[in-house]
PDB file of C-alpha atoms in Angstrom:
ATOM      1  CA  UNK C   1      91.432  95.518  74.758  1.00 43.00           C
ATOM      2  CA  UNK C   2      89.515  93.414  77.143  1.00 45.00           C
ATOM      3  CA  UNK C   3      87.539  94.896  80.451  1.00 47.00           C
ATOM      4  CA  UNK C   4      87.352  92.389  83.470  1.00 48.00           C
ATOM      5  CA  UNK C   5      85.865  93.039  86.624  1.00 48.00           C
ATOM      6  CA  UNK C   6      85.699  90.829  89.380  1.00 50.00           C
ATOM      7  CA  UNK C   7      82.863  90.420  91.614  1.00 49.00           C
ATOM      8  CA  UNK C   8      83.096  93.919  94.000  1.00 49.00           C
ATOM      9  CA  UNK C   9      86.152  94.847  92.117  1.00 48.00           C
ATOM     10  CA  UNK C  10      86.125  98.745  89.974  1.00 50.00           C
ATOM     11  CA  UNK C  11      86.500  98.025  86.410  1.00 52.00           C
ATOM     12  CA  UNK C  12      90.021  97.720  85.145  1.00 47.00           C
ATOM     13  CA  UNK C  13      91.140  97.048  81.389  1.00 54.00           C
ATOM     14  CA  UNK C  14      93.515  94.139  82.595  1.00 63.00           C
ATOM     15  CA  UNK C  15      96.406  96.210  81.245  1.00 73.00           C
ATOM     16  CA  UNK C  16      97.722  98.980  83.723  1.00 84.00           C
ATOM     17  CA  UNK C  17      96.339  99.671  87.049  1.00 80.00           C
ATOM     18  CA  UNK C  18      92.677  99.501  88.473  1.00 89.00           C
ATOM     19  CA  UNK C  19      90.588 102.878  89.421  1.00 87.00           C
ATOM     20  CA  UNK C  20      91.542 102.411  93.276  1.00 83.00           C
ATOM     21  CA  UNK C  21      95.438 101.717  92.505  1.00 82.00           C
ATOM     22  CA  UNK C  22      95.472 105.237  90.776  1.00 81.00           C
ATOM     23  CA  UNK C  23      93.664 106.675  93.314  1.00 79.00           C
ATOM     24  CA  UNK C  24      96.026 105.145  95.984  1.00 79.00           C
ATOM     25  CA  UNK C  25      98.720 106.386  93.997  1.00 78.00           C
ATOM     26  CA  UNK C  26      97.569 109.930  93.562  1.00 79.00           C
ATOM     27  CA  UNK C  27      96.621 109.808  97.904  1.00 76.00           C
ATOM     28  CA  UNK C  28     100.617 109.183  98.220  1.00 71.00           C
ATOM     29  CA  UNK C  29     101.686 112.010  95.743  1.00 74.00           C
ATOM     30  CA  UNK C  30      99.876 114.246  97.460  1.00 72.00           C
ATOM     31  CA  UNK C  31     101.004 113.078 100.998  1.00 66.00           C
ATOM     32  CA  UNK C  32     105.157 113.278  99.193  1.00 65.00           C
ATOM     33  CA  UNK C  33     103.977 116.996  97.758  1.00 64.00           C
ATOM     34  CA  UNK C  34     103.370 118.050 101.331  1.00 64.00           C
ATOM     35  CA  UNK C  35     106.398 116.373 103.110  1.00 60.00           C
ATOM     36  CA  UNK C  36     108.511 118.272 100.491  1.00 51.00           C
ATOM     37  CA  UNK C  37     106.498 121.543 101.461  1.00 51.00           C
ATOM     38  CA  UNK C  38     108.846 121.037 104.984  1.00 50.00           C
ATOM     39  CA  UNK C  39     106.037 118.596 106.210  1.00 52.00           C
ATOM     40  CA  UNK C  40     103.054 118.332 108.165  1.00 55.00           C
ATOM     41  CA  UNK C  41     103.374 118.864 112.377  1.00 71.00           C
ATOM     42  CA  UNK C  42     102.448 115.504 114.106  1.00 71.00           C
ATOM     43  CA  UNK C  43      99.495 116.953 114.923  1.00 76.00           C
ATOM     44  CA  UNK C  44      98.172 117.381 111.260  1.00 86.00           C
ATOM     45  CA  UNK C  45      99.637 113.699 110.691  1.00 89.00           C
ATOM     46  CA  UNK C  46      97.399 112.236 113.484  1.00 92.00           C
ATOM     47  CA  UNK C  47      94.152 114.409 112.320  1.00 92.00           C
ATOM     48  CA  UNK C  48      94.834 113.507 109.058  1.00 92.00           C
ATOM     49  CA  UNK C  49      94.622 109.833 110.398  1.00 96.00           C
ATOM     50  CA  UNK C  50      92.110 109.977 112.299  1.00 96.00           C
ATOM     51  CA  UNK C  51      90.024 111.213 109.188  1.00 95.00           C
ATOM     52  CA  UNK C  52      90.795 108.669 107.340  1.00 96.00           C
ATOM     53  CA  UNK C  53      89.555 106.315 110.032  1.00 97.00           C
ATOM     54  CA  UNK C  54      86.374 108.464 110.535  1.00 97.00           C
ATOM     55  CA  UNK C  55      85.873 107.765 106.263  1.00 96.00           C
ATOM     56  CA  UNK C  56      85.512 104.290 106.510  1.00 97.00           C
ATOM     57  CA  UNK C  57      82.692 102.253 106.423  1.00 96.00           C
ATOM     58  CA  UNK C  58      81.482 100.330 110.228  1.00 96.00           C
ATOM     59  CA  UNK C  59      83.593  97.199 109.510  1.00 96.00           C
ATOM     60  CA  UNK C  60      87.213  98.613 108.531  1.00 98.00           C
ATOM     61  CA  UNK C  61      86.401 101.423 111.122  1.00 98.00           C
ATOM     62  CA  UNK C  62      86.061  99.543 114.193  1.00 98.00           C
ATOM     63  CA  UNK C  63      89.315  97.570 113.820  1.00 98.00           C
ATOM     64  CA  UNK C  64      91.092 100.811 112.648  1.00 98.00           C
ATOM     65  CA  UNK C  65      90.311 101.763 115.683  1.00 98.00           C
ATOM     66  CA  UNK C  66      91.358  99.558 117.768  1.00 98.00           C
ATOM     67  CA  UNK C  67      94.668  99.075 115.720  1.00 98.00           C
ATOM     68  CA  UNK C  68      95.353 102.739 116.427  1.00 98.00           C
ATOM     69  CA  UNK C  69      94.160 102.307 120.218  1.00 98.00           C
ATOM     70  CA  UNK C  70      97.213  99.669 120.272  1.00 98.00           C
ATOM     71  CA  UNK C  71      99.327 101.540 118.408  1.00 98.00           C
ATOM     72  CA  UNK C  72      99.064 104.780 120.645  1.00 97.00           C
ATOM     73  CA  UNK C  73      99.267 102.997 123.983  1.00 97.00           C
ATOM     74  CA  UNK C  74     101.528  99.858 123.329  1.00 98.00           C
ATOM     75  CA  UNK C  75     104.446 102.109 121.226  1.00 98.00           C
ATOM     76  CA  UNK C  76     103.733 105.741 121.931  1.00 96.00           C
ATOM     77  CA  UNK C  77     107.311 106.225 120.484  1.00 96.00           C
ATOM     78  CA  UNK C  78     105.463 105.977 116.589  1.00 97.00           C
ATOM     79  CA  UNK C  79     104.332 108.990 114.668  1.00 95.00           C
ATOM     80  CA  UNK C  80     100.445 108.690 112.735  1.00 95.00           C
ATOM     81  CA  UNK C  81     100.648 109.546 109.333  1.00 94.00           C
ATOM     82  CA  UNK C  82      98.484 108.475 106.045  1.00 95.00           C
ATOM     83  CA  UNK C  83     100.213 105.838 103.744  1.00 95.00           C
ATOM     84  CA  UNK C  84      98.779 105.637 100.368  1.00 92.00           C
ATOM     85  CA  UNK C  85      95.591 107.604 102.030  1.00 92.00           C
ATOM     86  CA  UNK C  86      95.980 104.526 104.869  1.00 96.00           C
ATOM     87  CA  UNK C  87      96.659 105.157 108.675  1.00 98.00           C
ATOM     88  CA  UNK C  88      99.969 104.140 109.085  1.00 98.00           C
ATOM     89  CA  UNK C  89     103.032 104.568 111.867  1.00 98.00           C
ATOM     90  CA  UNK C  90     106.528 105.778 111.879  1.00 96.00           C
ATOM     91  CA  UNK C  91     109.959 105.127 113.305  1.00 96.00           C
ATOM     92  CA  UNK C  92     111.755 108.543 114.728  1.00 93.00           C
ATOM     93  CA  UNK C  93     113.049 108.633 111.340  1.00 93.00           C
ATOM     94  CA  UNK C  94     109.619 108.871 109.409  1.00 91.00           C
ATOM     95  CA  UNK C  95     110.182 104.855 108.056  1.00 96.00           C
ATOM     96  CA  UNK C  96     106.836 102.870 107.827  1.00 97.00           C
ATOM     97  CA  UNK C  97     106.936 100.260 111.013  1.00 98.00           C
ATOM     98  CA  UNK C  98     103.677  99.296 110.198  1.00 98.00           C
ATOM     99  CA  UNK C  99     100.228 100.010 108.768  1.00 98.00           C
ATOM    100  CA  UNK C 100      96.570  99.357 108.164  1.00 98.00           C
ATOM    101  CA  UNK C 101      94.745  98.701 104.919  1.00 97.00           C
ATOM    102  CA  UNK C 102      90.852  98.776 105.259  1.00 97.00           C
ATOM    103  CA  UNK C 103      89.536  95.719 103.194  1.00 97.00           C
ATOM    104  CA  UNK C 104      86.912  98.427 101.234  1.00 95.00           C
ATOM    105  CA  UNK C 105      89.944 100.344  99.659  1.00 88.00           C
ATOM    106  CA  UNK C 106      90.471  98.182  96.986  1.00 87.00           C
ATOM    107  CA  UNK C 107      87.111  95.819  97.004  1.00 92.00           C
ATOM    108  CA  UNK C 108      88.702  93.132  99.467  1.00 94.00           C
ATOM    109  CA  UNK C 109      87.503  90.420 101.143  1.00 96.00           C
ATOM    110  CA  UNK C 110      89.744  91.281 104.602  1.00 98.00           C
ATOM    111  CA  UNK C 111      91.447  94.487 105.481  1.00 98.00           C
ATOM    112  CA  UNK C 112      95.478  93.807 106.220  1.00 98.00           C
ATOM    113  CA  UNK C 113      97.765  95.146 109.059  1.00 98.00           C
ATOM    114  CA  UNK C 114     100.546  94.877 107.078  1.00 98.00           C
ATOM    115  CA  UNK C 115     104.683  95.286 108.483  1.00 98.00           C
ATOM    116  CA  UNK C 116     107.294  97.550 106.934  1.00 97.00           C
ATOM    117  CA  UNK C 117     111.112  96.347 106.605  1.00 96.00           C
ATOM    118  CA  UNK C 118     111.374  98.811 109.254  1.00 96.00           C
ATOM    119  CA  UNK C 119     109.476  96.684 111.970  1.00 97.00           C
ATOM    120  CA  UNK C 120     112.174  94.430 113.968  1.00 95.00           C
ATOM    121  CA  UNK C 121     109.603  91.007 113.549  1.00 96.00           C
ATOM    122  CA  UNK C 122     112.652  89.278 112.300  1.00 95.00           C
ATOM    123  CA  UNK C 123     112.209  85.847 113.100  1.00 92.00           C
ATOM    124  CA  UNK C 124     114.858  83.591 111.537  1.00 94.00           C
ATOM    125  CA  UNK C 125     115.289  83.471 107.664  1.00 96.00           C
ATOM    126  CA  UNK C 126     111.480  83.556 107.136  1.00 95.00           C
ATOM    127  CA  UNK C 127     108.811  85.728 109.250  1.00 95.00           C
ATOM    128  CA  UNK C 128     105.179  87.169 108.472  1.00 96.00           C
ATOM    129  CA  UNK C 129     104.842  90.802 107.812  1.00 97.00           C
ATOM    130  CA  UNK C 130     101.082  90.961 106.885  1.00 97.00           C
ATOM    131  CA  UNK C 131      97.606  89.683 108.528  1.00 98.00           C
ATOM    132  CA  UNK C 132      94.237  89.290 107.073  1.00 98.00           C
ATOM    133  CA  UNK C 133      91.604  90.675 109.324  1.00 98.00           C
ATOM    134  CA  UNK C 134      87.841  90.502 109.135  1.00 98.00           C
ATOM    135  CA  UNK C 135      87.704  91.282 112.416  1.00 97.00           C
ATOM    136  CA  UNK C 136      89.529  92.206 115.605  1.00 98.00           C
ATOM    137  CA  UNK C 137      88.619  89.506 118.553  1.00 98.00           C
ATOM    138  CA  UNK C 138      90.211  90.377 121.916  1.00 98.00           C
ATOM    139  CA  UNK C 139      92.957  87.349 121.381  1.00 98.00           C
ATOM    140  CA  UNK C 140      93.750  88.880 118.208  1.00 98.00           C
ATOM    141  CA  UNK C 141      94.068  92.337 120.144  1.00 98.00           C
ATOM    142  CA  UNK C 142      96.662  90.446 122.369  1.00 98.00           C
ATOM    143  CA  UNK C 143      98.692  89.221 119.243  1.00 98.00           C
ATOM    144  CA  UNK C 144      98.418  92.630 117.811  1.00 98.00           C
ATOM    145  CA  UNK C 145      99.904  94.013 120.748  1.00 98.00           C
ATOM    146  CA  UNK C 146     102.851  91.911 120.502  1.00 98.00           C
ATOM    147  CA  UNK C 147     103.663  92.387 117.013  1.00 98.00           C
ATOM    148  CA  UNK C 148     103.308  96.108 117.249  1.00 98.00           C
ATOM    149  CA  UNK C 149     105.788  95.714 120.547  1.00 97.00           C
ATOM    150  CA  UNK C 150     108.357  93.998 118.443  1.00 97.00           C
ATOM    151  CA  UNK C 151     108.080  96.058 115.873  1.00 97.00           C
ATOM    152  CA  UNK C 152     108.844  99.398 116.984  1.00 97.00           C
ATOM    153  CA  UNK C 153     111.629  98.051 119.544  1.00 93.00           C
TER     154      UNK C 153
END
């Protein structure tokens, strides 16, 4: 069996999945084991978020941020919850509208702000439901607002 590694990238074996996909993976079953305990309040959700936030490095921090600044003024109507140990947002009916993935969680180049099916951006038969971000300019702010708009109506 044959190790790669990609430049910035945790070792991986090339069969299976990397160090940061298990650890993703084992963020979410612990998020699902304490749903099933009857759930956190949306209070615990939004600390829990904001934690996450606080953990990253400057970069992925500052537009975290500010994607959760939008979030909270622009569709108040969303719940905060961790995704996969990423701050993410919620339809009344605890569905994933849409979510942030910090570019340092699995050795990226860009973070994403990725959409759920959940998010109405339907836009004809073909439509965008993730972004690349390296940084968060004040026009990109703008477009951000929109999406998120459309998405949780």
């Amino acid at each position: 069996m044959t190790t790669t590694k990609k430049a910035g990238q945790k070792e991986s074996t090339g069969v299976g999945f990397t160090d940061d996909e298990r650890a993703a993976m084992k963020e979410r079953a612990e998020e699902l084991k304490a749903e099933g305990r009857g759930g956190k309040k949306k209070a615990d959700n939004l600390k829990a978020v904001l934690t996450k936030i606080a953990e990253m490095g400057d970069s992925d921090r500052v537009m975290a941020e500010r994607i959760h600044a939008i979030v909270s003024r622009v569709a108040p109507q969303l719940g905060a919850k961790t995704w996969y140990g990423m701050p993410a947002y919620t339809d009344e009916i605890g569905k994933v509208v849409c979510f942030f993935k910090a570019a340092e969680k699995f050795d990226g180049r860009y973070a994403t702000l990725g959409f759920e099916e959940s998010a109405t951006l339907d836009e004809g038969s073909m439509w965008s439901t993730s972004y690349a971000l390296t940084e968060i300019t004040d026009a990109d702010a703008e477009k951000i607002e929109q999406l998120v708009k459309r998405a949780a109506s």
